[in-house]
XYZ file of C-alpha atoms in Angstrom:
112
model
C 0.000 0.000 0.000
C 2.994 2.279 -0.358
C 1.912 5.063 -2.688
C 5.484 5.836 -3.758
C 6.025 2.217 -4.771
C 2.729 2.083 -6.659
C 3.549 5.329 -8.471
C 6.886 3.835 -9.545
C 5.188 0.632 -10.732
C 2.669 2.624 -12.783
C 5.350 4.833 -14.340
C 5.962 4.587 -18.089
C 9.270 2.859 -17.379
C 7.892 -0.133 -15.429
C 4.180 -0.486 -16.162
C 4.552 -2.830 -19.163
C 6.783 -5.243 -17.222
C 4.517 -5.187 -14.169
C 1.332 -5.761 -16.155
C 3.067 -8.458 -18.217
C 3.949 -10.318 -15.026
C 0.293 -10.151 -14.008
C -0.780 -11.913 -17.231
C 0.291 -15.292 -15.865
C -2.439 -17.325 -14.195
C -1.426 -20.770 -12.954
C -5.037 -21.941 -12.877
C -5.399 -21.382 -16.621
C -2.582 -23.844 -17.336
C -4.471 -26.670 -15.589
C -7.307 -28.753 -16.931
C -10.571 -28.952 -14.949
C -9.346 -32.240 -13.449
C -6.269 -30.508 -12.011
C -3.693 -31.987 -14.391
C -1.464 -30.175 -16.859
C -2.951 -29.488 -20.292
C -1.857 -32.113 -22.755
C -3.102 -31.248 -26.221
C -2.134 -28.356 -28.435
C -5.771 -27.326 -28.841
C -6.178 -27.083 -25.054
C -3.015 -24.978 -24.822
C -4.238 -22.694 -27.622
C -7.601 -22.232 -25.914
C -5.855 -21.312 -22.667
C -3.590 -18.784 -24.380
C -6.680 -17.112 -25.846
C -8.256 -16.905 -22.382
C -5.248 -15.201 -20.854
C -5.415 -11.460 -20.549
C -3.634 -9.431 -23.149
C -2.803 -6.807 -20.585
C 0.585 -5.850 -22.004
C -0.850 -5.166 -25.455
C -3.548 -2.951 -23.988
C -1.190 -0.959 -21.764
C 1.375 -0.454 -24.540
C -1.171 0.975 -26.967
C -2.847 4.349 -26.825
C -5.787 2.701 -25.009
C -8.274 4.249 -27.428
C -7.826 7.684 -25.914
C -10.488 9.868 -27.497
C -9.771 13.563 -27.284
C -12.700 15.965 -27.419
C -10.239 18.804 -26.932
C -6.682 18.181 -28.175
C -4.242 17.618 -25.305
C -0.991 19.291 -26.278
C 0.749 19.256 -22.893
C 2.841 16.068 -22.601
C 2.630 16.038 -18.790
C -1.162 16.247 -18.789
C -1.423 13.530 -21.408
C 0.920 11.291 -19.402
C -1.151 11.778 -16.231
C -4.369 10.932 -18.066
C -2.843 7.739 -19.456
C -1.430 6.840 -16.030
C -4.859 7.309 -14.445
C -6.399 5.078 -17.102
C -3.768 2.397 -16.436
C -4.454 2.529 -12.700
C -8.158 1.950 -13.272
C -7.481 -0.795 -15.807
C -5.259 -2.702 -13.380
C -7.660 -2.152 -10.498
C -10.807 -3.177 -12.378
C -9.577 -5.699 -14.959
C -6.233 -7.204 -14.026
C -6.559 -7.552 -10.250
C -10.227 -7.359 -9.262
C -10.223 -10.512 -7.114
C -6.693 -10.225 -5.737
C -6.918 -6.742 -4.195
C -7.612 -6.261 -0.529
C -9.705 -3.310 0.591
C -6.783 -1.097 1.571
C -4.953 -1.566 -1.750
C -8.198 -1.000 -3.642
C -8.668 2.216 -1.687
C -5.071 3.294 -2.332
C -5.432 2.751 -6.087
C -8.721 4.651 -6.072
C -7.075 7.547 -4.239
C -4.172 7.535 -6.691
C -6.679 7.740 -9.520
C -8.655 10.582 -7.978
C -5.660 12.667 -6.913
C -3.467 12.001 -9.941
C -2.325 15.567 -10.461
């Protein structure tokens, strides 16, 4: 719940690596019976189920500008806020405890 650590993890320098590490889900590599997946078709199906978090975070995230944003700092803060919400709501919805959820929400609201 250290805000300074979370800000560093959501920085442009580290966010792709952090989100890429969160793509792995050990449960998706197991069959419903609890054994490793054996066929290529099962492995392909699992790879399609995995989140494509890195691809989403690396792109422009479909940022639609009603008014052109010319200031690079403002644009960076908007993208960082969007990444925070994406990780909070999509990547880690079940893994977050209440205090971390609250910290990420505060970071989003006060991202100035």
